[in-house]
Each structure stands twice: as structure tokens, then as C-alpha cells.
Short mmCIF file of C-alpha atoms in Angstrom, two decimals:
data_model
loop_
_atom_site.label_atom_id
_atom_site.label_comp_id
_atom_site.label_asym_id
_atom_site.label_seq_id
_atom_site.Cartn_x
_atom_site.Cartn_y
_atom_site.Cartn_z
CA UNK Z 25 16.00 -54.30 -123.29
CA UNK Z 26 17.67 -51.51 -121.29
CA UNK Z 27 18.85 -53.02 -117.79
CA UNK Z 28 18.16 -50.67 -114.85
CA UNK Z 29 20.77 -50.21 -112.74
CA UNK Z 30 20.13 -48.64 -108.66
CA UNK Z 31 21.88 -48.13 -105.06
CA UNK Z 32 20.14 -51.55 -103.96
CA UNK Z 33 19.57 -52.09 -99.49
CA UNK Z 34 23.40 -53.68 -98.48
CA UNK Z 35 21.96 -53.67 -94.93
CA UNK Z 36 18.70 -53.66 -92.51
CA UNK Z 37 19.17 -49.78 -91.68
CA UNK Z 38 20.21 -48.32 -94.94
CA UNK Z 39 17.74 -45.82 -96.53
CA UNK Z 40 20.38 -43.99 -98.64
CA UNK Z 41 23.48 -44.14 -100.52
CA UNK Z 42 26.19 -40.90 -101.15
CA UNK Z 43 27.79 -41.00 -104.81
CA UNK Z 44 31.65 -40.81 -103.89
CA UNK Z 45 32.88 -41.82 -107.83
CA UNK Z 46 31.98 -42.80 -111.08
CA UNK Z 47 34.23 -45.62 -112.34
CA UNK Z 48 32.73 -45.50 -115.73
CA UNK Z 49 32.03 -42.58 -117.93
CA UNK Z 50 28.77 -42.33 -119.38
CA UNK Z 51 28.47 -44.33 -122.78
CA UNK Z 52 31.45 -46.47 -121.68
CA UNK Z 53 31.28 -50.55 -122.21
CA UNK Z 54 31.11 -52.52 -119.24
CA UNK Z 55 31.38 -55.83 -118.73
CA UNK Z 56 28.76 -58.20 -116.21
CA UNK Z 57 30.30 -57.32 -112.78
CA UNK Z 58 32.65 -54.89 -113.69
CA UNK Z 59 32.83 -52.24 -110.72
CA UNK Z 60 31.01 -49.07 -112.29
CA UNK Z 61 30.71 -46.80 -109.19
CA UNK Z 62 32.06 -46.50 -105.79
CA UNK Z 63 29.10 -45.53 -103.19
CA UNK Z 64 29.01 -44.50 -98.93
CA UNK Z 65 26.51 -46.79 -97.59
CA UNK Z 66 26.12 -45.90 -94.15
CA UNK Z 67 28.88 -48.20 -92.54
CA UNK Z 68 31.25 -48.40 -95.65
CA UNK Z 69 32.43 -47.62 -99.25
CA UNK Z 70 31.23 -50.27 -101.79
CA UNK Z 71 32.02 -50.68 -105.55
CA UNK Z 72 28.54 -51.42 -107.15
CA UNK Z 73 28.71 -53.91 -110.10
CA UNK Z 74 26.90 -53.86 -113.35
CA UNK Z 75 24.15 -56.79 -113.54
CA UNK Z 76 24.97 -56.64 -117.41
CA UNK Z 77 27.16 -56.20 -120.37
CA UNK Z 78 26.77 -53.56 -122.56
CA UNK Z 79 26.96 -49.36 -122.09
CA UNK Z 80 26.25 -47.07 -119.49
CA UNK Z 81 23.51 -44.58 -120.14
CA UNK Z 82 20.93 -42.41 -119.26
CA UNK Z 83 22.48 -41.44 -116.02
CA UNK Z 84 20.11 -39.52 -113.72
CA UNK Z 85 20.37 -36.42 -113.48
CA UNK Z 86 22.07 -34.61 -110.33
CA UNK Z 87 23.90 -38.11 -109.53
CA UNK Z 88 26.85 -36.61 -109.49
CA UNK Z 89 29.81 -37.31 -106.41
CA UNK Z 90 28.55 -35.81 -103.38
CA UNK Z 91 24.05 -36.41 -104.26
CA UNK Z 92 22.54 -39.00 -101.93
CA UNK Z 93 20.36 -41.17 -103.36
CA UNK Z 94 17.47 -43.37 -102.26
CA UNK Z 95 18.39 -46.77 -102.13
CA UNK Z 96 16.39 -48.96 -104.99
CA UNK Z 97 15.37 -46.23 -107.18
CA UNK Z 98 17.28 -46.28 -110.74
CA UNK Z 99 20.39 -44.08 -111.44
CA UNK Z 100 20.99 -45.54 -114.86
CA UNK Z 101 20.74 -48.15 -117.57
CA UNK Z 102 22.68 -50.62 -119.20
CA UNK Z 103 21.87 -51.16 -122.76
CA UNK Z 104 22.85 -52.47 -126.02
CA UNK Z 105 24.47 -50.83 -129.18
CA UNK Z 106 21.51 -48.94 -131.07
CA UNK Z 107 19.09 -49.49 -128.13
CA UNK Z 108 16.70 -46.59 -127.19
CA UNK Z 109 17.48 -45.42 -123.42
CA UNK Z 110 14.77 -44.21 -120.94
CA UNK Z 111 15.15 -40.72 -119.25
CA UNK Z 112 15.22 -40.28 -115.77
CA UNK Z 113 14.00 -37.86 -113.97
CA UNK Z 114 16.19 -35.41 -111.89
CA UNK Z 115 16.92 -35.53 -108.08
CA UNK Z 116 14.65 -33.87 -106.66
CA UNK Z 117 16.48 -30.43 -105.73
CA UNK Z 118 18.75 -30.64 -108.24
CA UNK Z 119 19.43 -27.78 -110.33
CA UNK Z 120 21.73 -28.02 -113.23
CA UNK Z 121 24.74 -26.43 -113.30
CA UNK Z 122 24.49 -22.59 -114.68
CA UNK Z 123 24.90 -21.90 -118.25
CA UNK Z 124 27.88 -19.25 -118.86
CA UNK Z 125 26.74 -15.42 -118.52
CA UNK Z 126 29.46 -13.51 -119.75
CA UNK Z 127 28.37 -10.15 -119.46
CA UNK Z 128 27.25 -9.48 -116.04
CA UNK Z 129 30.65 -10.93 -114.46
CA UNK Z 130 31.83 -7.34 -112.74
CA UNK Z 131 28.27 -6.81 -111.46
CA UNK Z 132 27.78 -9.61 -109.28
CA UNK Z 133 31.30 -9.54 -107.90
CA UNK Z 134 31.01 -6.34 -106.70
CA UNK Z 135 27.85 -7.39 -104.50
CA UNK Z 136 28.84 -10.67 -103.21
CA UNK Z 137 30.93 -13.46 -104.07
CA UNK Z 138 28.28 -15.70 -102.89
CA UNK Z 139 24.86 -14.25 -104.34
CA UNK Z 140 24.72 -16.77 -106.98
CA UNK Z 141 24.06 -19.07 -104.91
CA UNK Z 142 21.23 -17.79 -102.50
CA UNK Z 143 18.95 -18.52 -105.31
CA UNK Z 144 16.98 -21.25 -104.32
CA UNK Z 145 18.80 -23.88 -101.71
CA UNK Z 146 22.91 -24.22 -101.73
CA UNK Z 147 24.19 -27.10 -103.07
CA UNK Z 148 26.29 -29.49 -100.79
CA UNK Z 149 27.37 -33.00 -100.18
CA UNK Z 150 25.28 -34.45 -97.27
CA UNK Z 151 28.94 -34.47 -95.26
CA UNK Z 152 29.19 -31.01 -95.72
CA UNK Z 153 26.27 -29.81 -94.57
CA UNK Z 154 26.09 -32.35 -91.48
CA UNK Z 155 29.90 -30.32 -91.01
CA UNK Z 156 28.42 -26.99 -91.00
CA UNK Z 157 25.67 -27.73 -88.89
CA UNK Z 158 27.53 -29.27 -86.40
CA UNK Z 159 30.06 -26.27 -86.03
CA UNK Z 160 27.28 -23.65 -86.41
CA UNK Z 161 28.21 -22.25 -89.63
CA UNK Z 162 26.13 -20.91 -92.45
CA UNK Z 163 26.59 -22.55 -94.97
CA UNK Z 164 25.00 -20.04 -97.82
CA UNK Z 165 28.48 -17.90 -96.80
CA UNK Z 166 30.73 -20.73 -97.99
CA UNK Z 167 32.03 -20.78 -101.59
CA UNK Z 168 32.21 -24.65 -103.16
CA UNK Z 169 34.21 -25.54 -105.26
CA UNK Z 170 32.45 -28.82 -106.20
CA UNK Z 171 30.79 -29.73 -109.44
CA UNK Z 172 28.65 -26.97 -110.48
CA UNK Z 173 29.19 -25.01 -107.40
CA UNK Z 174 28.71 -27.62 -104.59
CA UNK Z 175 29.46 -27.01 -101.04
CA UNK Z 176 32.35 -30.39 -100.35
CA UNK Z 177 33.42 -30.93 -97.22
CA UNK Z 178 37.19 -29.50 -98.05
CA UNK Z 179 35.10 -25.90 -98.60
CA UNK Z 180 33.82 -26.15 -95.02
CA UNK Z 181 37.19 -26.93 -93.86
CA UNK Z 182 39.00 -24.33 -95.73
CA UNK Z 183 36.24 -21.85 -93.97
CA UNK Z 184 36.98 -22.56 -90.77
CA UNK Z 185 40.66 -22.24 -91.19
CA UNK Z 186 39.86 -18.92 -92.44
CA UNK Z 187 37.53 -17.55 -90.45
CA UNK Z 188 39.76 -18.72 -87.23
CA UNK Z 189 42.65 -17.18 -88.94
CA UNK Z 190 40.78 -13.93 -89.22
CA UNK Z 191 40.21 -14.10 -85.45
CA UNK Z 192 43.38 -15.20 -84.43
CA UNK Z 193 46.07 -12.09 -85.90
CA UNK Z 194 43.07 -9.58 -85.61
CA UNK Z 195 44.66 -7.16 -82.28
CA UNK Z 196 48.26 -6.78 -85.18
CA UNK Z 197 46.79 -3.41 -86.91
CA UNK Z 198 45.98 -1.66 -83.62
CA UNK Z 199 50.61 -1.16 -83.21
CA UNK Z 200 51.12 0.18 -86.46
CA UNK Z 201 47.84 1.74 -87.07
CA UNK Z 202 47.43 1.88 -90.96
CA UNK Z 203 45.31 4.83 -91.68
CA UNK Z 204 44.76 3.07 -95.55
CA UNK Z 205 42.50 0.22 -94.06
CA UNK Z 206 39.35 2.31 -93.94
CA UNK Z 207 37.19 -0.79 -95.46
CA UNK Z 208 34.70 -2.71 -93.65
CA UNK Z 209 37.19 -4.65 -92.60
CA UNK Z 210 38.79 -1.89 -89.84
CA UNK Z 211 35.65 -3.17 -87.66
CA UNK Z 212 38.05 -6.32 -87.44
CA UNK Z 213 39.31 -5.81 -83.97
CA UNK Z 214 36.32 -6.35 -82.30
CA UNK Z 215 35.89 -9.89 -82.65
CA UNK Z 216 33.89 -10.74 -85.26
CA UNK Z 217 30.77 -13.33 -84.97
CA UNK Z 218 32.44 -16.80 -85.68
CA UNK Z 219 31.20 -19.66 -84.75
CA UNK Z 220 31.71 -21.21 -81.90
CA UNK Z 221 34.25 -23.81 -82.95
CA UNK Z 222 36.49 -21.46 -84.83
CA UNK Z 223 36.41 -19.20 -81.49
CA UNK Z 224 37.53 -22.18 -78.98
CA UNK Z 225 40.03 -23.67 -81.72
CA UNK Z 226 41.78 -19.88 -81.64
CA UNK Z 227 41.90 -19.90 -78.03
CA UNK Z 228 43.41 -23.50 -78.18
CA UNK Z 229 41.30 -24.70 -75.79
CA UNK Z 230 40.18 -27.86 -77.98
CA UNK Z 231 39.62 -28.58 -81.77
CA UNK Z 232 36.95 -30.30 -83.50
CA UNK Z 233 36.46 -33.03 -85.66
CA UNK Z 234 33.51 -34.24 -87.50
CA UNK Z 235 32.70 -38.11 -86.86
CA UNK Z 236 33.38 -40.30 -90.42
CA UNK Z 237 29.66 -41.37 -91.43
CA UNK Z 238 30.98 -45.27 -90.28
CA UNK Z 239 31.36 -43.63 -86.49
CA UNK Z 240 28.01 -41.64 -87.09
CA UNK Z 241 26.02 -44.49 -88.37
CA UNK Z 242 27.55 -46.82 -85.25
CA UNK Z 243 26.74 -44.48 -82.80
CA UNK Z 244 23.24 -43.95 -84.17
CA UNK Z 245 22.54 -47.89 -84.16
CA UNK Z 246 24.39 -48.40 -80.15
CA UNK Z 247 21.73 -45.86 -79.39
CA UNK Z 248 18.56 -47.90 -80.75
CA UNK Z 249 19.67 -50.40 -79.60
CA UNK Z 250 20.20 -49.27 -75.63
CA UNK Z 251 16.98 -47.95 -76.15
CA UNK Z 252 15.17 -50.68 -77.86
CA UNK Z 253 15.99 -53.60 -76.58
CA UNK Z 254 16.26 -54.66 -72.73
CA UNK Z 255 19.74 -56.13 -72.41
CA UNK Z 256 21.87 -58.04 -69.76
CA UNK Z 257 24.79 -59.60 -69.95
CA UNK Z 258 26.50 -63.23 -68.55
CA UNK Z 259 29.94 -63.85 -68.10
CA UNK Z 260 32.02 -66.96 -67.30
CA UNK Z 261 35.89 -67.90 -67.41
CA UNK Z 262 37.07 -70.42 -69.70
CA UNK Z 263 40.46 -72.51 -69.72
CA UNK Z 264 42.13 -72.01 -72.97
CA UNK Z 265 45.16 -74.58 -72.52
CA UNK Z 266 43.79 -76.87 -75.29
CA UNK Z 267 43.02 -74.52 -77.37
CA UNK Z 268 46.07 -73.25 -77.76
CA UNK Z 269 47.76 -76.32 -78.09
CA UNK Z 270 44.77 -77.05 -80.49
CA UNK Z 271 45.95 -73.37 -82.37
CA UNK Z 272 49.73 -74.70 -82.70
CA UNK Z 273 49.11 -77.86 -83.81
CA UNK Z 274 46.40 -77.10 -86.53
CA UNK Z 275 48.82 -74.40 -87.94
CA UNK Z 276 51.10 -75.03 -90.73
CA UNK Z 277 48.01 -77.10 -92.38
CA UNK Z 278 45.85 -73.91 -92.49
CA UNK Z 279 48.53 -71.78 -93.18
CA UNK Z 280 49.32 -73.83 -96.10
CA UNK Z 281 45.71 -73.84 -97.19
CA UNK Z 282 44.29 -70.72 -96.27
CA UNK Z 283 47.50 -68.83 -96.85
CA UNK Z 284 47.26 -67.07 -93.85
CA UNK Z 285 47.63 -67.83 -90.10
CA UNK Z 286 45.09 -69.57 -87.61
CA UNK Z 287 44.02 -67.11 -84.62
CA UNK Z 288 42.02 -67.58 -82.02
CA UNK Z 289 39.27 -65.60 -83.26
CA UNK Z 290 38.70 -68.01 -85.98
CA UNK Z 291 38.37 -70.71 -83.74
CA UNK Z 292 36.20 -68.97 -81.61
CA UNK Z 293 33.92 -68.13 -85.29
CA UNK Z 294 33.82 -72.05 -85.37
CA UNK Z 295 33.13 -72.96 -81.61
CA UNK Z 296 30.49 -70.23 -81.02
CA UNK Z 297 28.97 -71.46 -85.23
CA UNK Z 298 28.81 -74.95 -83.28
CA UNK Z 299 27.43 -73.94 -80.11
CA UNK Z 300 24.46 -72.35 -82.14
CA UNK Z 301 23.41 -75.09 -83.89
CA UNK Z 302 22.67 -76.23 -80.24
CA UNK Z 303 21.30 -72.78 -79.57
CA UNK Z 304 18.76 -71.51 -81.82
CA UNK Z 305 17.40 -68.63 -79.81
CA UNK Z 306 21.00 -67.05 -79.68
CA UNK Z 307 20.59 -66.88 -83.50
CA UNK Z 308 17.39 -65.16 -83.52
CA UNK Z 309 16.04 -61.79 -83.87
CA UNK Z 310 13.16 -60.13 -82.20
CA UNK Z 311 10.69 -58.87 -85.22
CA UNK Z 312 7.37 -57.06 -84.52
CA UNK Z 313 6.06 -59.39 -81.30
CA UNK Z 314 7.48 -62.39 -83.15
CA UNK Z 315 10.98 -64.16 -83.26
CA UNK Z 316 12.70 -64.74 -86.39
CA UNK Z 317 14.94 -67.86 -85.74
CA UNK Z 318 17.49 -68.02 -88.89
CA UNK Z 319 18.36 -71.43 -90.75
CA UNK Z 320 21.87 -69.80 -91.82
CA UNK Z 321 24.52 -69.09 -89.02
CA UNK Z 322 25.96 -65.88 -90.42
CA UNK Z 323 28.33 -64.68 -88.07
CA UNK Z 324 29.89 -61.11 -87.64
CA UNK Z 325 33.53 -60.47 -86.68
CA UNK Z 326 34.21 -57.08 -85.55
CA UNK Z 327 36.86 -55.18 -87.11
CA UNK Z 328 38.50 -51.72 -86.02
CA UNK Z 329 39.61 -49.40 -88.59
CA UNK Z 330 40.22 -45.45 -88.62
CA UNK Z 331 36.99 -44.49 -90.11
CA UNK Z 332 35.32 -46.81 -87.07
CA UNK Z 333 34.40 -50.11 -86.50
CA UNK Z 334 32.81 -52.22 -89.33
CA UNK Z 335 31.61 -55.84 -89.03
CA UNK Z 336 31.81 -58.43 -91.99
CA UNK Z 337 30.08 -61.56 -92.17
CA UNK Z 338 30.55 -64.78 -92.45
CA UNK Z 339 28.12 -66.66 -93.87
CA UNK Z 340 27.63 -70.35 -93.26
CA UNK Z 341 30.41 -70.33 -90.95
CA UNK Z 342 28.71 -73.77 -89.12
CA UNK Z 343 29.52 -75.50 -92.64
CA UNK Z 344 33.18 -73.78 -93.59
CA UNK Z 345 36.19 -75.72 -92.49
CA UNK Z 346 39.06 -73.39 -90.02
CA UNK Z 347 40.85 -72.44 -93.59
CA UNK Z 348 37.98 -71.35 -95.36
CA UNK Z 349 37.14 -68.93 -91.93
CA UNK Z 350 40.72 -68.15 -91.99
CA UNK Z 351 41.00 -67.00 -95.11
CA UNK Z 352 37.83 -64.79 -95.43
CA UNK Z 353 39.25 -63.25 -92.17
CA UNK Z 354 42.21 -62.30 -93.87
CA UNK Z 355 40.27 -61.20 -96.89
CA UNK Z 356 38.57 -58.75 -94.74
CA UNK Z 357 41.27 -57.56 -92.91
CA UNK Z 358 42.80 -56.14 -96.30
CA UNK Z 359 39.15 -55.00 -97.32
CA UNK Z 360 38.83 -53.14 -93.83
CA UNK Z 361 42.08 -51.07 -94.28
CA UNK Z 362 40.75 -49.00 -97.78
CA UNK Z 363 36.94 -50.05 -96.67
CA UNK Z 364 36.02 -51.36 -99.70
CA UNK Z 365 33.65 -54.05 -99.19
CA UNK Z 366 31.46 -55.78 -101.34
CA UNK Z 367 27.91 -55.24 -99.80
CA UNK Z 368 27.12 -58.99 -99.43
CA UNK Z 369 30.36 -58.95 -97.39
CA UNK Z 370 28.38 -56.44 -94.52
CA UNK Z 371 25.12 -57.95 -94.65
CA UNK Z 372 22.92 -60.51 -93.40
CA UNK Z 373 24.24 -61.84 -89.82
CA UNK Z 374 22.75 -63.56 -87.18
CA UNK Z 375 25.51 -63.47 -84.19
CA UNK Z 376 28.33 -61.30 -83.47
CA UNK Z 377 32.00 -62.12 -82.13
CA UNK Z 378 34.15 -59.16 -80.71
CA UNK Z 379 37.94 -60.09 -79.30
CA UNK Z 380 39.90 -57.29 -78.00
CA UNK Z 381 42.20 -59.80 -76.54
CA UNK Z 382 44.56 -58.45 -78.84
CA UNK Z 383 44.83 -55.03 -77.01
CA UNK Z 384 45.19 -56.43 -73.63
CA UNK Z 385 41.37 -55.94 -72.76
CA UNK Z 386 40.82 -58.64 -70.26
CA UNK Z 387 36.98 -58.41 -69.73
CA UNK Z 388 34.44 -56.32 -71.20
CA UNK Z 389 30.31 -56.07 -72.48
CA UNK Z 390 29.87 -55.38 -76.11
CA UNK Z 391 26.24 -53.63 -77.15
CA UNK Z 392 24.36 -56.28 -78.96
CA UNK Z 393 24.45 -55.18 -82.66
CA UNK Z 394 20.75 -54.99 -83.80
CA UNK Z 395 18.99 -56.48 -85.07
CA UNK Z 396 20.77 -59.53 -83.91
CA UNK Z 397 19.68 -61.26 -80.19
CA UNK Z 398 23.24 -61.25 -79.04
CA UNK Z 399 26.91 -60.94 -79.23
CA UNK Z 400 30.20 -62.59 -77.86
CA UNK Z 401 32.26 -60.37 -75.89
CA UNK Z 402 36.11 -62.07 -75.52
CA UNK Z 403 38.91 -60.72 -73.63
CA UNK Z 404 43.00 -61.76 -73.59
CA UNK Z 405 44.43 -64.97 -72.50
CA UNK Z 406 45.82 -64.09 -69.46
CA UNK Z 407 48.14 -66.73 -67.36
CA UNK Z 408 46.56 -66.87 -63.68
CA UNK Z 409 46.58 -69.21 -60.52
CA UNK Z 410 44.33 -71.02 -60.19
CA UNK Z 411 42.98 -74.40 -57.73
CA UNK Z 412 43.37 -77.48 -59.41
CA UNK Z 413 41.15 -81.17 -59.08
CA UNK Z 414 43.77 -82.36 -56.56
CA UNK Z 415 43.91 -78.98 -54.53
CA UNK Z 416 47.47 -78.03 -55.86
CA UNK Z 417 47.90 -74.11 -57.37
CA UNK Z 418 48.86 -74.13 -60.91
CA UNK Z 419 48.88 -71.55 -63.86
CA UNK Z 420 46.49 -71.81 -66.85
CA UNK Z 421 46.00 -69.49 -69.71
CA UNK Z 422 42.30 -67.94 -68.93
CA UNK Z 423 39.95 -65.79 -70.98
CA UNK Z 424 36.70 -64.08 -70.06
CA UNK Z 425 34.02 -64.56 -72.42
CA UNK Z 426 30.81 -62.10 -72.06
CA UNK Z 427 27.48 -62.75 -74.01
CA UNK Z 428 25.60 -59.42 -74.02
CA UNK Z 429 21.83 -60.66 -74.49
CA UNK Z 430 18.14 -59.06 -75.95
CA UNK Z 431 16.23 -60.34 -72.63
CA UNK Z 432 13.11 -60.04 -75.50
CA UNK Z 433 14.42 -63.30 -77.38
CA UNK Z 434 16.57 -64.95 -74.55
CA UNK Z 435 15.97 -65.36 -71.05
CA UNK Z 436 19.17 -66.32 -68.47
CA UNK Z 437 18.76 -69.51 -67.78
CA UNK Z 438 18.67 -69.77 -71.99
CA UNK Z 439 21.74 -67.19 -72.00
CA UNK Z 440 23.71 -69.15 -69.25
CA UNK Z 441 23.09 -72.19 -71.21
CA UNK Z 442 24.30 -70.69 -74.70
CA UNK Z 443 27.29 -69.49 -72.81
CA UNK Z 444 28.43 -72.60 -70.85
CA UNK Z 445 28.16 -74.44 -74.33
CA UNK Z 446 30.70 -72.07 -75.98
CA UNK Z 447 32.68 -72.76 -72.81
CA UNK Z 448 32.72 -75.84 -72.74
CA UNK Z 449 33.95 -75.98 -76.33
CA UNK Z 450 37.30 -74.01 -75.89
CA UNK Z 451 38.20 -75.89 -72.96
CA UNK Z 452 37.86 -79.35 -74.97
CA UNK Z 453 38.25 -77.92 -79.42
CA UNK Z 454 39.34 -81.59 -80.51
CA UNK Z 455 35.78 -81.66 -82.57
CA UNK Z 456 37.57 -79.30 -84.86
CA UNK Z 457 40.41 -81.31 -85.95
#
């Protein structure tokens, strides 16, 4: 029986997926799990397995690099030697690419180079149009060079270079004066409409650049969630002497298990995974009136990369040991620098840890990532003064910790409570040896 095969949800916002390659060729043998395409989700690029042996057929048609697809709705089969395959139905808006017409070749290149394609809607990748929308250009007036005539985000590109080209040389003719140019084009030293962006790029004044679809989709979900939910924010100071000491001394045995090094973000994965057990409502998520309160603590570590910032998961983290957590962190610090993820790696947490102690932050107040209740804001160790029990001055390595809070599933007094708990584990780790 023919095995369908679709973009399935890889998180709570995604609606669609964008085709960026085919890793298989149609009537190729796969193997169970073998990677068969490579899809934008809207935070990241994810390899898509097949769910069975056998070959790759009846693709739909118009899923070709650059379509968008609905997530859940079949793109192809996998079936067995001999085995009849359903047909799909198109994309809706697809058209397929143009059978060869010889003939009429001179014809339509002596109206315009771009009247095949103003029958009916252009076709583009959704990045491309976003692109020419954003910098005001029309995008029937741009030749693709995609399949079967697509619009790709390199055409767009390539436009604006050459329409603020165009601009940019266009007073030249007016020394010489060459009475041949006596085309259309002469009317080229007035300037000519281009958009906006081309016009302040050839003045210099700025550039643009598009956002990646990770900064798009992150900047989209910040929004809702200033908007949706009412949130405040608690901060307190914690004493990290011991667990530093605790950092050094749990080391080479991590090392030598996890094969990479202990940081302090992993032992803040396992102190905040403890101080939830405690904390239930700091592991919840508002839902329609009600509050879902998760079994699983599934937590997010935030990760910056040059497409944006992406957060993997990880799940069970109350029931992983420090090597386990250290070695998933390393995993996804090699994942996050080609951002290929596995979409169980993106999906399903319940609390959120964010340390730019790294970069010499010393305090700030994340945006609770949604639809979680809450997230972990921790800054650099910094060495300061401070009064000690027997009123003596001494130094101690301090770090701010911030919980930014959905005041619809936690109150302060349940907030200040959370936080003092996560507190009061870095100052005294030892339950994690």
C-alpha cells in the first residue's frame, strides 16, 4: 500500500513549509529515514525523512524548490516495486512549465521580454515576492530564471543592481552627446521611476536587506507575544562561587563522557529543570481561558546564528544527567551553524533559558517565547564587592538572573518564588554531583 508522504506541523505556529531541495529524484529507492527533501519551516531548514522503504513517486505537481506548501497535505508516496501510485492534484496556481513554441520566437521578443509571463499570475518563490514587495518593485518586470520561469530571489537581486546601475552613470551621455542613441532609452537622463530602495542605495545614503525568514518569523512571534500576553519581569542576584567550583570540578568526567565541555548554561538547563519540578506553573501555558500544565520539562536554549536566533529543545532535561545536556548542547551548536535541524529538535518546549553572559551582557529581559509562561534571562559572571555575614568587603563572582513572566499563568509572589528557587540552587549545585 502506497505510503503518503507530507510537510507534517514541526512547531505550534507553522502553517506552511517552502521546498528548498529534493534529495531524491523521483522513482529513486529510499530507505526508512533516509533524508528525501530539505524544507524552510518558518524558524529553520529541516531534512524530512521517509516513514518507509521503497520508491519515491507520484510527486505533486508544482512542488518544485521555491512552492510553499501547506503543512499535512501529501506531496508524494512511497511505494513498492509494481505498486499502482495515486495522482495528486496540482498546487493550486501552479501552471506547468510551457511546452516549446518554436516558431513565434522573433515575435514576442520584439514586444517584451517579459510578456510571457503576464499571462495569468508570475511565478515566484514566496522569498522573492516578500523581496519585491518590500522594496516596491513590480515584480511582473523581473525575468526568473527559476524552474519553468520562476521569479528566485537572486532575479530580484540582480534587478535591483540593475536598475540602480541604470540610475547611477545616467548624467555620462549628456558630455559626449551621442547623436546614435535616439532609442527610448535617450529619455534616460531624467531619472527614471525606480523604486525607492534602488534610488537611496545610489545616493549611498543606506542599503537594504531583506530579513532571513528565521528573523521574519521571530519578529512576527516577539510581536504576539507583547501583544498577547501581559508580561512583567523579576530579577534577583545570585552568588555563583560554588558553581564554578562545582563547573571545574565536574569537568574532565563530562568531558570524557559527553565529549565536549561543561558550561554554565548546562548547569543552569539542570538547576532551572529542578527548580520546575518544584514549580509547575512556570512550566505551563495559557490555552483558551485554561492552563495547560506539562508533565515533560522540555526546555529551550537559545542559540544565535546569522540567519537569527533559533531555540532547540531539550526534552526531559529534569531526567538527563549534565553529559547527556552537554552533549545535545554541543549537538546543536553544530546543527545551528548550517541550520539543519531535525524538527523534533525545535519543537515541543515548556521553559526557555537565554545566557548572553558570554558577550559581556550583565543584565537584561528576554520576551517570553510563546506559547510558553516564561523564560530565564542570565547575564555574565561579573566579580563585585560585596558585604559579607561578618561585615567584612569581599569579592564574589555575581550573575543577574531575570525571569520574564505571562502575569495570565503566574502571578509575583508565584514568579518571585520560581525565581528565588533557581537562586538558591546556583548558590548551593552540590545536588548535581
Amino acid at each position: 500500500m502506497a505510503v503518503e508522504f507530507y510537510i507534517h506541523k514541526m512547531s505550534e505556529h507553522m502553517e506552511t513549509g517552502e521546498i528548498i531541495n529534493w534529495l531524491v529524484t523521483e522513482g529513486g529507492h529510499v530507505e526508512e529515514h533516509q533524508p528525501i527533501i530539505e524544507v524552510m519551516t518558518d524558524k529553520f531548514v529541516v531534512e524530512l525523512e521517509a516513514p518507509a522503504a521503497g520508491i519515491l513517486a507520484g510527486i505533486r505537481p508544482g512542488c518544485v524548490p521555491g512552492a510553499t506548501v501547506p503543512v499535512g497535505e501529501t506531496i508524494a508516496y512511497i511505494v513498492q516495486p509494481g505498486e499502482d501510485v495515486p495522482r495528486l492534484a496540482p498546487l493550486p496556481g501552479y501552471e506547468p512549465p510551457p511546452v516549446p513554441e518554436p516558431a513565434p520566437v522573433p515575435a514576442v521578443a520584439a514586444t517584451s521580454a517579459v510578456e510571457p509571463e503576464l499571462i495569468g499570475r508570475v511565478k515566484s518563490t514566496p522569498v522573492a515576492r516578500r523581496m519585491a514587495k518590500d522594496l516596491g518593485i513590480d515584480i511582473e518586470a523581473v525575468r526568473g530564471t527559476g524552474p519553468g520561469g520562476r521569479v528566485m530571489e537572486a532575479d530580484i537581486r540582480a534587478f535591483v543592481t540593475a536598475r540602480t546601475a541604470a540610475t547611477a552613470p545616467v548624467e555620462q551621455p549628456a558630455a559626449p552627446a551621442p547623436p546614435p542613441q535616439t532609442k527610448t532609452e535617450a529619455v534616460a537622463p531624467t531619472p527614471a521611476p525606480a523604486p525607492v530602495a534602488a534610488a537611496g542605495a545610489a545616493d549611498g545614503a543606506f542599503r537594504w536587506q531583506e530579513l532571513t525568514p528565521v528573523q521574519r518569523i521571530t519578529g512576527e512571534r516577539m510581536r504576539e507575544s507583547v501583544v498577547n500576553a501581559p508580561q512583567f519581569a523579576l530579577e534577583v542576584t545570585a552568588d555563583a562561587t560554588n558553581l564554578l567550583w562545582l563547573r571545574e570540578a565536574l569537568q574532565d568526567r563530562v568531558t570524557l563522557e559527553a565529549r565536549a565541555r561543561l558550561s554554565v548554561t548546562g548547569l543552569l538547563v539542570k538547576i532551572v529543570a529542578a527548580a520546575l519540578t518544584r514549580h509547575p506553573l512556570a512550566n505551563a501555558q495559557f490555552d483558551g481561558g485554561r492552563l495547560r500544565l506539562h508533565h515533560d520539562i522540555n526546555i529551550g536554549v537559545a542559540f544565535g546564528t546569522d540567519q537569527g536566533l533559533v531555540v532547540p529543545v531539550i526534552k526531559h532535561a529534569d531526567r538527563k544527567t549534565l553529559a547527556e545536556v552537554t552533549a545535545e548542547m554541543a549537538a546543536f551548536q553544530e546543527k545551528a551553524r548550517t541550520m539543519h535541524f531535525r524538527p523534533e529538535d525545535l519543537s515541543d518546549g515548556t521553559f526557555t533559558v537565554s545566557n548572553l553572559g558570554m558577550f559581556g551582557v550583565e543584565r537584561f529581559a528576554a520576551i517570553v517565547n510563546p506559547p510558553q509562561s516564561a523564560i530565564l534571562s542570565v547575564g555574565a559572571v561579573v566579580k563585585t564587592p560585596v558585604a559579607l555575614s561578618n561585615d567584612t568587603v569581599g569579592v564574589r563572582p555575581l550573575m543577574a538572573l531575570t525571569v520574564t513572566i505571562d502575569h495570565r499563568v503566574l502571578d509575583g509572589l508565584q514568579g518571585a518564588r520560581f525565581l528565588g528557587e533557581v537562586k538558591q540552587k546556583i548558590e548551593t549545585p552540590y545536588f548535581l554531583i
